[in-house]
Short mmCIF file of C-alpha atoms in Angstrom, two decimals:
data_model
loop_
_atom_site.label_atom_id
_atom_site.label_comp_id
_atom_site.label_asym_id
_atom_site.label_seq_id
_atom_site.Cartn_x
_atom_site.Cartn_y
_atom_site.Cartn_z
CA UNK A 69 159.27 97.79 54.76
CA UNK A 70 162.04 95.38 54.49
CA UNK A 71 161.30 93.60 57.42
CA UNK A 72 157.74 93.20 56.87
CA UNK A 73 156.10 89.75 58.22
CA UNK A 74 154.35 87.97 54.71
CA UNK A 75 151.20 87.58 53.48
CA UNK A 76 149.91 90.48 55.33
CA UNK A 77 149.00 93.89 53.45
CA UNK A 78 149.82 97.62 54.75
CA UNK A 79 149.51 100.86 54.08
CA UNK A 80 152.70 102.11 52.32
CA UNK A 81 150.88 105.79 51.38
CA UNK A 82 147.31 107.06 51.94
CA UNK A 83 147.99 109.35 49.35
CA UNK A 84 149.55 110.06 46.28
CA UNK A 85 151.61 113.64 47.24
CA UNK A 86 152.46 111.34 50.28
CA UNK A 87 154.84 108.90 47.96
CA UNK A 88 155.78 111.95 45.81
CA UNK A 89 157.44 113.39 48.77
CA UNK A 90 159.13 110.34 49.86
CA UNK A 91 160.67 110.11 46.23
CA UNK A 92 161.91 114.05 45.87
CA UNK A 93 162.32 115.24 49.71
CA UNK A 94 163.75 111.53 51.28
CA UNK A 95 164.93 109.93 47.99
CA UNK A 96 163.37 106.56 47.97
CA UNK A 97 164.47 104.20 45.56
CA UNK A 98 160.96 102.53 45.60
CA UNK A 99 158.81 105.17 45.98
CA UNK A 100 160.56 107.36 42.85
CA UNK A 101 160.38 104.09 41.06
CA UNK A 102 156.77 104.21 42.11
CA UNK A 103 155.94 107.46 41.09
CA UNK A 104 157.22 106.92 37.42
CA UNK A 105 155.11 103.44 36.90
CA UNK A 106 151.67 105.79 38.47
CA UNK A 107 152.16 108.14 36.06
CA UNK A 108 152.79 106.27 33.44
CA UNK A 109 148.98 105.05 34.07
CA UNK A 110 147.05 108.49 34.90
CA UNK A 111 147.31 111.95 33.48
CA UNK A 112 149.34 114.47 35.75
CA UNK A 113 146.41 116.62 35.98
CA UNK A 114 144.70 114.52 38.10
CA UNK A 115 147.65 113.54 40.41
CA UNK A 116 146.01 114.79 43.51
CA UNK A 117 143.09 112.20 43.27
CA UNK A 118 145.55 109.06 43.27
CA UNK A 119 145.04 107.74 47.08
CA UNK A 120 145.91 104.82 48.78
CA UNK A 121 148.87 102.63 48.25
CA UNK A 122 149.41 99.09 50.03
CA UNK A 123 151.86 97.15 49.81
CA UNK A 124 152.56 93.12 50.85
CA UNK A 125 155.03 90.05 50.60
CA UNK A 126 155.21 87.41 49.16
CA UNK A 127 158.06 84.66 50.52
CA UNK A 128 159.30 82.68 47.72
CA UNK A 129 162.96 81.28 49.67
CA UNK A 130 164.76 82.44 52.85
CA UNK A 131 166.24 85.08 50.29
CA UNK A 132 163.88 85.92 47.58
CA UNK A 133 160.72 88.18 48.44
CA UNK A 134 158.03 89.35 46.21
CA UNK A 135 156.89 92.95 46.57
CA UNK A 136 153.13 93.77 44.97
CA UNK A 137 152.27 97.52 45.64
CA UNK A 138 148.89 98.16 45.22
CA UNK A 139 147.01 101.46 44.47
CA UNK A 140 143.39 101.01 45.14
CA UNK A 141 140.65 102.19 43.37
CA UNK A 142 139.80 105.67 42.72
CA UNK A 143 138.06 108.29 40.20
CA UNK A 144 140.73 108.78 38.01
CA UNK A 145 142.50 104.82 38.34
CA UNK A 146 141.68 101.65 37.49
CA UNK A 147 140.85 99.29 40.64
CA UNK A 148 143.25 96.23 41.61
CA UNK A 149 146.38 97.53 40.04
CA UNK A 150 149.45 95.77 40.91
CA UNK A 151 152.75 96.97 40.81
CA UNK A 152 155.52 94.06 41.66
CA UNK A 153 158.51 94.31 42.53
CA UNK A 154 161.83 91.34 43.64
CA UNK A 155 163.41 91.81 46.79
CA UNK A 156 166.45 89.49 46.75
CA UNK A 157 169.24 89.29 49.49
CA UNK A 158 172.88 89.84 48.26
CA UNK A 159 174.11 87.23 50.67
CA UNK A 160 171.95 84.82 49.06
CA UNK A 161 172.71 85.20 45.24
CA UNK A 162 175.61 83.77 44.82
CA UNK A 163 174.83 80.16 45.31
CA UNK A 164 172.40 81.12 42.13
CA UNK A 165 174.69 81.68 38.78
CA UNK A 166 171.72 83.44 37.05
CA UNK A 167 171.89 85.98 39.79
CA UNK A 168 175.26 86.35 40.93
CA UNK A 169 176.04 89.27 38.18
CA UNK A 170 173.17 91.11 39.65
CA UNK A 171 175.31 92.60 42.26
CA UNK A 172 178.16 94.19 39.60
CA UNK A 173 175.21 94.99 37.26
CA UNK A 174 173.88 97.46 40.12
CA UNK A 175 177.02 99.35 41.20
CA UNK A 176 177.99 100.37 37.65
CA UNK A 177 175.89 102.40 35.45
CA UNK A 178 174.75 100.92 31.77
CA UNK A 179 175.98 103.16 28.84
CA UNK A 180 172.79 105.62 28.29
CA UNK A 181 172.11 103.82 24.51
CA UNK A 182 171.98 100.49 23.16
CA UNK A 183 174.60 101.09 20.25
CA UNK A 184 177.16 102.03 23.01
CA UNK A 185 180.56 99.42 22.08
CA UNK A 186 180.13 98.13 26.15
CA UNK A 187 176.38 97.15 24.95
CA UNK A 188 178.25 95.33 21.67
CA UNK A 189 181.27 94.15 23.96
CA UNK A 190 178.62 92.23 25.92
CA UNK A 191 176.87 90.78 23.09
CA UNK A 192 180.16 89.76 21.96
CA UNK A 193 180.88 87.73 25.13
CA UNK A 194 177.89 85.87 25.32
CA UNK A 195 178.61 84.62 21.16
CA UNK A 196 181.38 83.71 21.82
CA UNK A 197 180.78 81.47 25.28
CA UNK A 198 178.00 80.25 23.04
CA UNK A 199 180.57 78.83 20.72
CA UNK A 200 182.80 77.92 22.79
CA UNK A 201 180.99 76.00 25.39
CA UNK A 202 177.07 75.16 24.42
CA UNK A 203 177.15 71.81 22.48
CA UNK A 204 173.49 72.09 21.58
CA UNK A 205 173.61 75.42 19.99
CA UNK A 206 174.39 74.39 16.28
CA UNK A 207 176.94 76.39 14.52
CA UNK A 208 175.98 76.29 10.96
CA UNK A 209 177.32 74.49 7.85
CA UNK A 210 180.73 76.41 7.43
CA UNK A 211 180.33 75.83 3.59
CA UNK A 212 176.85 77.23 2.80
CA UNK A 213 175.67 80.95 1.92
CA UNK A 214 173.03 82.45 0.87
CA UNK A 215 172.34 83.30 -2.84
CA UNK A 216 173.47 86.79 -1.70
CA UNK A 217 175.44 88.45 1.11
CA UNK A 218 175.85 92.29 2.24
CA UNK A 219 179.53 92.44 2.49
CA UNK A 220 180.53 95.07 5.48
CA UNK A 221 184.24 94.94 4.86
CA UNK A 222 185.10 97.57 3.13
CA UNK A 223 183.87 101.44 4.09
CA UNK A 224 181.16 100.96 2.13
CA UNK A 225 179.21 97.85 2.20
CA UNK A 226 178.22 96.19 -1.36
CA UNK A 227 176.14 93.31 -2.35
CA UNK A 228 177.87 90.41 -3.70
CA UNK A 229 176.70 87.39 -4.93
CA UNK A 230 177.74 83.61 -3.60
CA UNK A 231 178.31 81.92 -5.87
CA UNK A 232 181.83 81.66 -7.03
CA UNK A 233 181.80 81.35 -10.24
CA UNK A 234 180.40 84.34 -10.24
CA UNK A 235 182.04 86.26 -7.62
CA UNK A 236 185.49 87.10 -7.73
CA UNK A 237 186.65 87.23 -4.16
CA UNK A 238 185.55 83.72 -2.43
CA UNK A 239 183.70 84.23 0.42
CA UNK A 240 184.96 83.37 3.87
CA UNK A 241 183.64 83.83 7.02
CA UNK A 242 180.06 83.51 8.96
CA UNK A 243 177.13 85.58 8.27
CA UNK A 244 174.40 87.55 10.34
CA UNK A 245 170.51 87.72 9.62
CA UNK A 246 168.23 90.84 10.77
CA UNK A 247 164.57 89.82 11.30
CA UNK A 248 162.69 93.70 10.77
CA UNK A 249 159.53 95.00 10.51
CA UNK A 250 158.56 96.12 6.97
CA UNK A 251 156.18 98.95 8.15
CA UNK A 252 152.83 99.84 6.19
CA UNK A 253 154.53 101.78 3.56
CA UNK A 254 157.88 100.63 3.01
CA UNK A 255 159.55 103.55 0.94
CA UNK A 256 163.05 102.40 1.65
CA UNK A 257 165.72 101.01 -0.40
CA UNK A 258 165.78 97.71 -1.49
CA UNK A 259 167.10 95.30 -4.18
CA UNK A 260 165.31 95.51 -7.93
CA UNK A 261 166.59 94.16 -11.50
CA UNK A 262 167.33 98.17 -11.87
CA UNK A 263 169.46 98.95 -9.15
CA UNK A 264 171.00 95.50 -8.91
CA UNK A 265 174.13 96.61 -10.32
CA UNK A 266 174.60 99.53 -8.95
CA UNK A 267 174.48 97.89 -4.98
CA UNK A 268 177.06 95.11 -6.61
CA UNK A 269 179.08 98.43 -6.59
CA UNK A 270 178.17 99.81 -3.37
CA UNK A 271 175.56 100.69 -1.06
CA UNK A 272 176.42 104.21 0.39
CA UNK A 273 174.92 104.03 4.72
CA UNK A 274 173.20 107.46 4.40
CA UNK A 275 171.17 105.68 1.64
CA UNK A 276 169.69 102.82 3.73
CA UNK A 277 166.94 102.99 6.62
CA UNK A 278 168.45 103.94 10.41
CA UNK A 279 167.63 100.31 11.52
CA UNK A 280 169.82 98.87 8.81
CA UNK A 281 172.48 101.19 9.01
CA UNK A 282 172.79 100.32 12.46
CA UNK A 283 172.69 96.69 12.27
CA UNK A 284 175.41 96.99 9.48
CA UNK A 285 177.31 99.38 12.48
CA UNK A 286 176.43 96.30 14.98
CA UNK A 287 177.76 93.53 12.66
CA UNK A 288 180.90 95.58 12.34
CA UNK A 289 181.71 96.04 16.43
CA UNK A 290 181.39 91.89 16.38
CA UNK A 291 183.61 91.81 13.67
CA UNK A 292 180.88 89.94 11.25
CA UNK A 293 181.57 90.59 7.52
CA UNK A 294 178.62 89.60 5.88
CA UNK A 295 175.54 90.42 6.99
CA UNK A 296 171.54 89.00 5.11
CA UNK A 297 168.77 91.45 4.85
CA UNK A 298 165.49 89.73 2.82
CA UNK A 299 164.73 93.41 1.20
CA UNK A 300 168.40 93.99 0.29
CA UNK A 301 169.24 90.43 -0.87
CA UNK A 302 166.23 88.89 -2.34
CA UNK A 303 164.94 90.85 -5.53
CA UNK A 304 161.58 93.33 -4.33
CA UNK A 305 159.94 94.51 -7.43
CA UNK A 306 159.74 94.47 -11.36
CA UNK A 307 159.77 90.37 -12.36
CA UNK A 308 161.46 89.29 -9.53
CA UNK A 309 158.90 85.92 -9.77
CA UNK A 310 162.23 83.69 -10.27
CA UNK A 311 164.28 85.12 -8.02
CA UNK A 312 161.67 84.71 -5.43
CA UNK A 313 161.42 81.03 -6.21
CA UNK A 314 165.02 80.77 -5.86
CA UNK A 315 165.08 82.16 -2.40
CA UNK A 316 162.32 81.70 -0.73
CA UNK A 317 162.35 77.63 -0.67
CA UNK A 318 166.11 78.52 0.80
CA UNK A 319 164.90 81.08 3.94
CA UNK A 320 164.66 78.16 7.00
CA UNK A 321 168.63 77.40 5.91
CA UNK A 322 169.45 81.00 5.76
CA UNK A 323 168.51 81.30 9.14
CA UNK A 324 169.33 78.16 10.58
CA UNK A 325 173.09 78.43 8.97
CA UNK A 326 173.47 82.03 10.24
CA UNK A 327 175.82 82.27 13.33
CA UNK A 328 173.80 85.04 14.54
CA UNK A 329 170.37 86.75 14.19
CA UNK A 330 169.99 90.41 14.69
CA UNK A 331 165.83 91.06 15.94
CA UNK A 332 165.00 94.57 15.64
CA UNK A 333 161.98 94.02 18.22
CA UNK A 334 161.56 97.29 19.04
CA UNK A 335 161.78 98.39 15.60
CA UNK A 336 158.18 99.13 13.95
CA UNK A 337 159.37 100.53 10.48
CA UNK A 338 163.34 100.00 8.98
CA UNK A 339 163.39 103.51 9.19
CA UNK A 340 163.41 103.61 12.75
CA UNK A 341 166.64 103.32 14.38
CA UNK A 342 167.46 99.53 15.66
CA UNK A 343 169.81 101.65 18.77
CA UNK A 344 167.91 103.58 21.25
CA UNK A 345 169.09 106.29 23.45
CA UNK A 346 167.52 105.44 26.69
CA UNK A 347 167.69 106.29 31.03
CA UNK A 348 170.35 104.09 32.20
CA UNK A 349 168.95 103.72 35.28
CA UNK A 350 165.78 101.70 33.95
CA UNK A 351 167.51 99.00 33.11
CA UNK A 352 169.29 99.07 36.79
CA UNK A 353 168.47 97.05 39.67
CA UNK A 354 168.27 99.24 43.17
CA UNK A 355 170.58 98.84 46.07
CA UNK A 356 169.11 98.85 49.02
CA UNK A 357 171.48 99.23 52.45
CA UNK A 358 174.05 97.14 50.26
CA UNK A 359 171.87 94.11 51.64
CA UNK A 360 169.09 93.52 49.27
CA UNK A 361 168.75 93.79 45.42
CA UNK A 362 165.03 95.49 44.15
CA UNK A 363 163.98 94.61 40.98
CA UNK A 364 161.27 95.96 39.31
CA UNK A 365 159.29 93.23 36.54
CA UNK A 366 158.53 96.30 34.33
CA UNK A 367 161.77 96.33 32.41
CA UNK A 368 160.43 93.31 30.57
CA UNK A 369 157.47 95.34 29.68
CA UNK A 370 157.30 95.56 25.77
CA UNK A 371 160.63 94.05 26.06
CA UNK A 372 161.15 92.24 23.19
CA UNK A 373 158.18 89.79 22.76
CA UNK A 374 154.91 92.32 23.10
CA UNK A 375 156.96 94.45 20.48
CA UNK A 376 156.11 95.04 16.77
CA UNK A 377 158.43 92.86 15.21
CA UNK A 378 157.00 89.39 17.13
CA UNK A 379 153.41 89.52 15.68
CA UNK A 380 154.82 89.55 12.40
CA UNK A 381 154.18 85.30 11.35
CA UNK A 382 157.38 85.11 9.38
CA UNK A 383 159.06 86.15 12.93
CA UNK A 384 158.30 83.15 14.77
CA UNK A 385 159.71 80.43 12.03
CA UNK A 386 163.33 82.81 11.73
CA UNK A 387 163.36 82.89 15.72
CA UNK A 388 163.20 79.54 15.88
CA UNK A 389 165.41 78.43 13.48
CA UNK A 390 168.08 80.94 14.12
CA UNK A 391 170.63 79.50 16.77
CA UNK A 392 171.41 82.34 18.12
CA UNK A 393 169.09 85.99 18.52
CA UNK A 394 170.30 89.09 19.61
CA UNK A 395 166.97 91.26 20.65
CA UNK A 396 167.27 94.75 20.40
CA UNK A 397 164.42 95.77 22.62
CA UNK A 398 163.31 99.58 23.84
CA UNK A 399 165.20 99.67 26.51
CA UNK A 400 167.87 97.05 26.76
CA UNK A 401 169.54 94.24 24.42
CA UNK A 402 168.77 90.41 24.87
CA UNK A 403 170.40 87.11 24.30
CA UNK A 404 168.68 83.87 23.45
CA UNK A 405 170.13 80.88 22.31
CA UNK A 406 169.45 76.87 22.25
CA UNK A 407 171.33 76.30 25.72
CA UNK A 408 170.51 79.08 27.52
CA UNK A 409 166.38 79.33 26.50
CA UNK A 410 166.28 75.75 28.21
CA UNK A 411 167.01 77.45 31.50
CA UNK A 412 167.39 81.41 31.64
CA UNK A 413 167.30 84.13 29.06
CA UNK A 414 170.28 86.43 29.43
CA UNK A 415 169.94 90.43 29.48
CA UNK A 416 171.55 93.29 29.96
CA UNK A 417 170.25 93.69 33.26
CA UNK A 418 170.32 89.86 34.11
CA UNK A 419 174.28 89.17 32.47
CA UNK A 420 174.21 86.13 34.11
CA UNK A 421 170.41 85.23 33.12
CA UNK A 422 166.96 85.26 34.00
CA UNK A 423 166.50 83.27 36.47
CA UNK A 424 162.99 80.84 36.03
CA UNK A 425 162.24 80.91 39.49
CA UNK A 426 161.29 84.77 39.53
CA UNK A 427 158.66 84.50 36.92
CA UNK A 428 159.73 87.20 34.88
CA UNK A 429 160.24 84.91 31.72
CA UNK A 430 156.91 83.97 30.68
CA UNK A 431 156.91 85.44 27.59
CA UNK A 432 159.89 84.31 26.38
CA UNK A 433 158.57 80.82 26.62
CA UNK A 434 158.73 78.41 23.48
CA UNK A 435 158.17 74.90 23.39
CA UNK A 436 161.72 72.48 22.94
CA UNK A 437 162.26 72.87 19.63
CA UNK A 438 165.32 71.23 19.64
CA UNK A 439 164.16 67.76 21.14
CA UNK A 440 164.31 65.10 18.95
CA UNK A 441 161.64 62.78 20.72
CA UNK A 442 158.16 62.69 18.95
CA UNK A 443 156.08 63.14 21.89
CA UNK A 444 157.93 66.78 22.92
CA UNK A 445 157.67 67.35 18.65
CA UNK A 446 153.76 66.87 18.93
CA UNK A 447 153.32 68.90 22.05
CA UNK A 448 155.89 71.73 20.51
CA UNK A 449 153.93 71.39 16.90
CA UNK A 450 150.30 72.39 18.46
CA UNK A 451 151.73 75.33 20.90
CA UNK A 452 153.55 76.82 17.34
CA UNK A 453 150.49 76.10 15.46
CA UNK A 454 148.36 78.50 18.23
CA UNK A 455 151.26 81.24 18.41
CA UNK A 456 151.32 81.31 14.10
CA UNK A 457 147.97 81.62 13.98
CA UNK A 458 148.02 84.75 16.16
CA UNK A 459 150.68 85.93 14.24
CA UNK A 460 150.36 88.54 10.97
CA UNK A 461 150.68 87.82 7.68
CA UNK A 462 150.74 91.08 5.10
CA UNK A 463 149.95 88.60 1.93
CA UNK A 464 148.32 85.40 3.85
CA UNK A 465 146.88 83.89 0.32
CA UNK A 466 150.49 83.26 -0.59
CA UNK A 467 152.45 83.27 2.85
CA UNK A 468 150.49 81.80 5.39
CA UNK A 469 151.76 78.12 5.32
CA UNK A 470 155.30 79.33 3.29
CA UNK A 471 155.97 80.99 6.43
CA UNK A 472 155.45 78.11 8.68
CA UNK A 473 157.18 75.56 6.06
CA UNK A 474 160.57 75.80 7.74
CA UNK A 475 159.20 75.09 11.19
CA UNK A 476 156.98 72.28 9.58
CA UNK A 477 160.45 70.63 7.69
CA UNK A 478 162.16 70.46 10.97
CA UNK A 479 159.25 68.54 12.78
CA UNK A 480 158.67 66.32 9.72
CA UNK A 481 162.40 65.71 10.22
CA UNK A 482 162.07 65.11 13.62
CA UNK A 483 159.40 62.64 13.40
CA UNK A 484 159.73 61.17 10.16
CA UNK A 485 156.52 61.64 8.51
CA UNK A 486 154.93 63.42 5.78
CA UNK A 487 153.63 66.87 6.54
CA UNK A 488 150.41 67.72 4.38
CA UNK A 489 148.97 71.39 4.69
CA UNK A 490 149.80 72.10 7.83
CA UNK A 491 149.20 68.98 9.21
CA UNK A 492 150.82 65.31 9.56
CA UNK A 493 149.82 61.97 8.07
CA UNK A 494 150.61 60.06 11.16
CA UNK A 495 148.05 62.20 13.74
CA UNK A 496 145.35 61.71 10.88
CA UNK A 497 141.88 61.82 11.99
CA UNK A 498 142.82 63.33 15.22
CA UNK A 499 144.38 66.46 13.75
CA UNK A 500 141.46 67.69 11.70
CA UNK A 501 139.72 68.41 14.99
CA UNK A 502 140.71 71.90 15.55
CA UNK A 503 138.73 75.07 16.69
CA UNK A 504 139.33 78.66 16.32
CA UNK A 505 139.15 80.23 19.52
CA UNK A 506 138.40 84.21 18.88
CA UNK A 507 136.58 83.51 15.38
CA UNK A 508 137.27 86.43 12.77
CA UNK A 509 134.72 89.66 12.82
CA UNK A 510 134.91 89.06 8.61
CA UNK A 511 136.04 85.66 6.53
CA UNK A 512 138.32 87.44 3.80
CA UNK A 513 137.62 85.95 -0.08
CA UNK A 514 141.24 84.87 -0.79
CA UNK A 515 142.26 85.42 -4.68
CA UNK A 516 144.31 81.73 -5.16
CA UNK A 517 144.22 78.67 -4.17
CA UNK A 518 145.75 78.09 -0.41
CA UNK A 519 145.09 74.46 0.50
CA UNK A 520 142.51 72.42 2.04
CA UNK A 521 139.02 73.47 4.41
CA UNK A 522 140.16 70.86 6.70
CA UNK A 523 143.29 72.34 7.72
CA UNK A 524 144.16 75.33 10.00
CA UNK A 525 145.93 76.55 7.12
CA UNK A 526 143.06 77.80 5.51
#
């Protein structure tokens, strides 16, 4: 196969036991691969009626191949399916920094879950080269905090409060956020006027969800003492009307001040665990005659940004503002930051990052927010605007433009004008020609008022 001409298609398998005996009897690394992705697509029952696999190439450099298996169609699966696949040479990847780890990454085996130390140990390298060495990655104010802090450093973490005139022990030391799905019927722990007290005392681990526990267990193998949670920090039932009007206003800085932001992506409910056991060798790139690396695209599958957590609307403004995001995804663990999103995203399986050129990165795609020219602030402003909108709000009568309000401060920053309900002065008439592209089956009768007709907001 490897030596294929391009641009032509052949028959890999005319049928389906065909590759299954290639991947058990021969082992090969493409067609077991193979076998797991059909599956994956058609019950095992009807195994026997799965016919017909091509494959092709598709020359991107004198080193870099694309491989698109194709099953075509039958009874029991869908036509034009594509399965792709990157065939790089090893001679050729280390001219390319983004790739040259590729070659250690695939001759050692990943630990077989994502709360492994080795799995923290990395996440810990990249943080720190981040501080060290990426000037455009903003490190926070050292002096600010918010209103309230989880404080990990004793056995048992506590809640303590900021402020010190209030709190006895100064705090000292950077801080963590953890961006979570709340689930549809949160039953967890949180903070309340009753229990307030009591988690100023402590805040016993087999008490909280699995995803928090282990983000507390996470902050503590990087050596982070204080760690934000909204639900834990920011006062969740009873009259809590003040306190939210003292936090809420303060979220963008919370997460633009944090040195690090924890995503539980793969996380649907806090009471899910944020680690996940998982096969170490799907996260693995395969050898093949110690000459070419094969890399499948469907380890970026779900992985983070088609997860729960990123069509939640608050999401998108603590993403952006955060300069730093750790994704916990199904499978594997994920860096982003300021310096590297301009050019590669790093994972587990790419250490050295994800390389643009092999398309694999799409979805981790966001507009510069970091430019400080107006034209790349106006361009940036109308992609967010589309992603928000296709976000989820649980209360949008009272959330939908408080949740974009930290995104909108930094552009009205940026460009120096006056943002007005979603929109700003200076792009006045133009702006109030929007559309909505998949209209709403029903127009929900919102309870108070939100803002104007004439803006998206509404």
């Amino acid at each position: 196969m490897i030596n294929t001409p391009d641009d032509e298609w052949h028959l890999h398998h005319d049928t389906y036991a065909a590759v299954q005996d290639a991947a058990s009897r021969i082992g090969c690394p493409i067609c077991v691969e193979l076998v797991k992705r059909i599956d994956e697509f058609t019950p095992s029952s009807s195994s026997d009626n799965r016919t017909c696999i091509k494959y092709g190439f598709i020359k991107v450099d004198p080193d870099y191949r694309i491989v698109d298996l194709k099953v075509d169609e039958s009874d029991n699966y869908p036509s034009s399916t594509d399965f792709r696949w990157h065939l790089i040479r090893v001679s050729g990847i280390e001219y390319d920094k983004h790739l040259a780890s590729l070659h250690h990454v695939c001759l050692n085996t990943p630990p077989s879950s994502t709360g492994d130390p080795d799995v923290a140990a990395l996440a810990r390298s990249w943080l720190d080269e981040c501080q060290r060495e990426h000037t455009t990655c903003y490190n926070g104010s050292p002096d600010y905090y918010p209103p309230r802090l989880l404080d990990l450093n004793e056995s048992v973490p506590r809640l303590v409060t900021t402020e010190p005139l209030i709190e006895q022990r100064r705090i000292n030391g950077p801080y963590a956020t953890l961006s979570h799905c709340w689930g549809p019927n949160p039953q967890f722990l949180t903070l309340t006027q009753d229990n307030i007290h009591q988690l100023q005392q402590e805040i016993p681990i087999p008490n909280l969800p699995a995803t928090f526990g282990d983000a507390i267990s996470f902050c503590r193998q990087l050596n982070l003492q204080y760690l934000w949670i909204d639900s834990l920090c920011i006062i969740q039932s009873g009259d809590n009307s003040q306190d939210q009007s003292l936090h809420l206003p303060k979220i963008p800085a919370i997460y633009r001040n944090a040195l690090l932001n924890i995503s539980a992506a793969h996380v649907a409910s806090p009471t899910e665990p944020l680690f996940s056991a998982r096969n170490p060798q799907a996260i693995k790139p395969i050898l093949l005659k110690n000459e070419y690396l094969l890399i499948s695209d469907s380890f970026l599958e779900d992985e983070p940004f088609h997860s729960p957590l990123h069509r939640r609307a608050w999401v998108l403004q603590e993403r952006l503002l955060s300069p730093r995001v750790v994704h916990f995804g199904r499978n594997q663990v994920f860096w982003e930051c300021s310096e590297w999103n301009k050019d590669a995203m790093r994972s587990e399986t790419f250490q050295g990052g994800l390389p643009r050129k092999l398309g694999l990165d799409k979805e981790f795609d966001l507009p510069d927010f970091q430019s400080t020219e107006k034209e790349d602030a106006d361009e940036a402003m109308s992609v967010l605007v589309s992603e928000y909108s296709d976000c989820k709000l649980t209360y949008p009568d009272h959330d939908k433009l408080v949740a974009f309000a930290g995104i909108a401060e930094h552009f009205s920053r940026v460009c120096g004008d006056e943002y007005v309900a979603g929109l700003f002065l200076r792009e006045f008439p133009d702006a109030l020609v929007w559309i909505v592209l998949i209209p709403p089956k029903s127009r929900p009768e919102y309870r108070i008022y939100r803002c104007p007709s004439w803006s998206w907001g509404n």
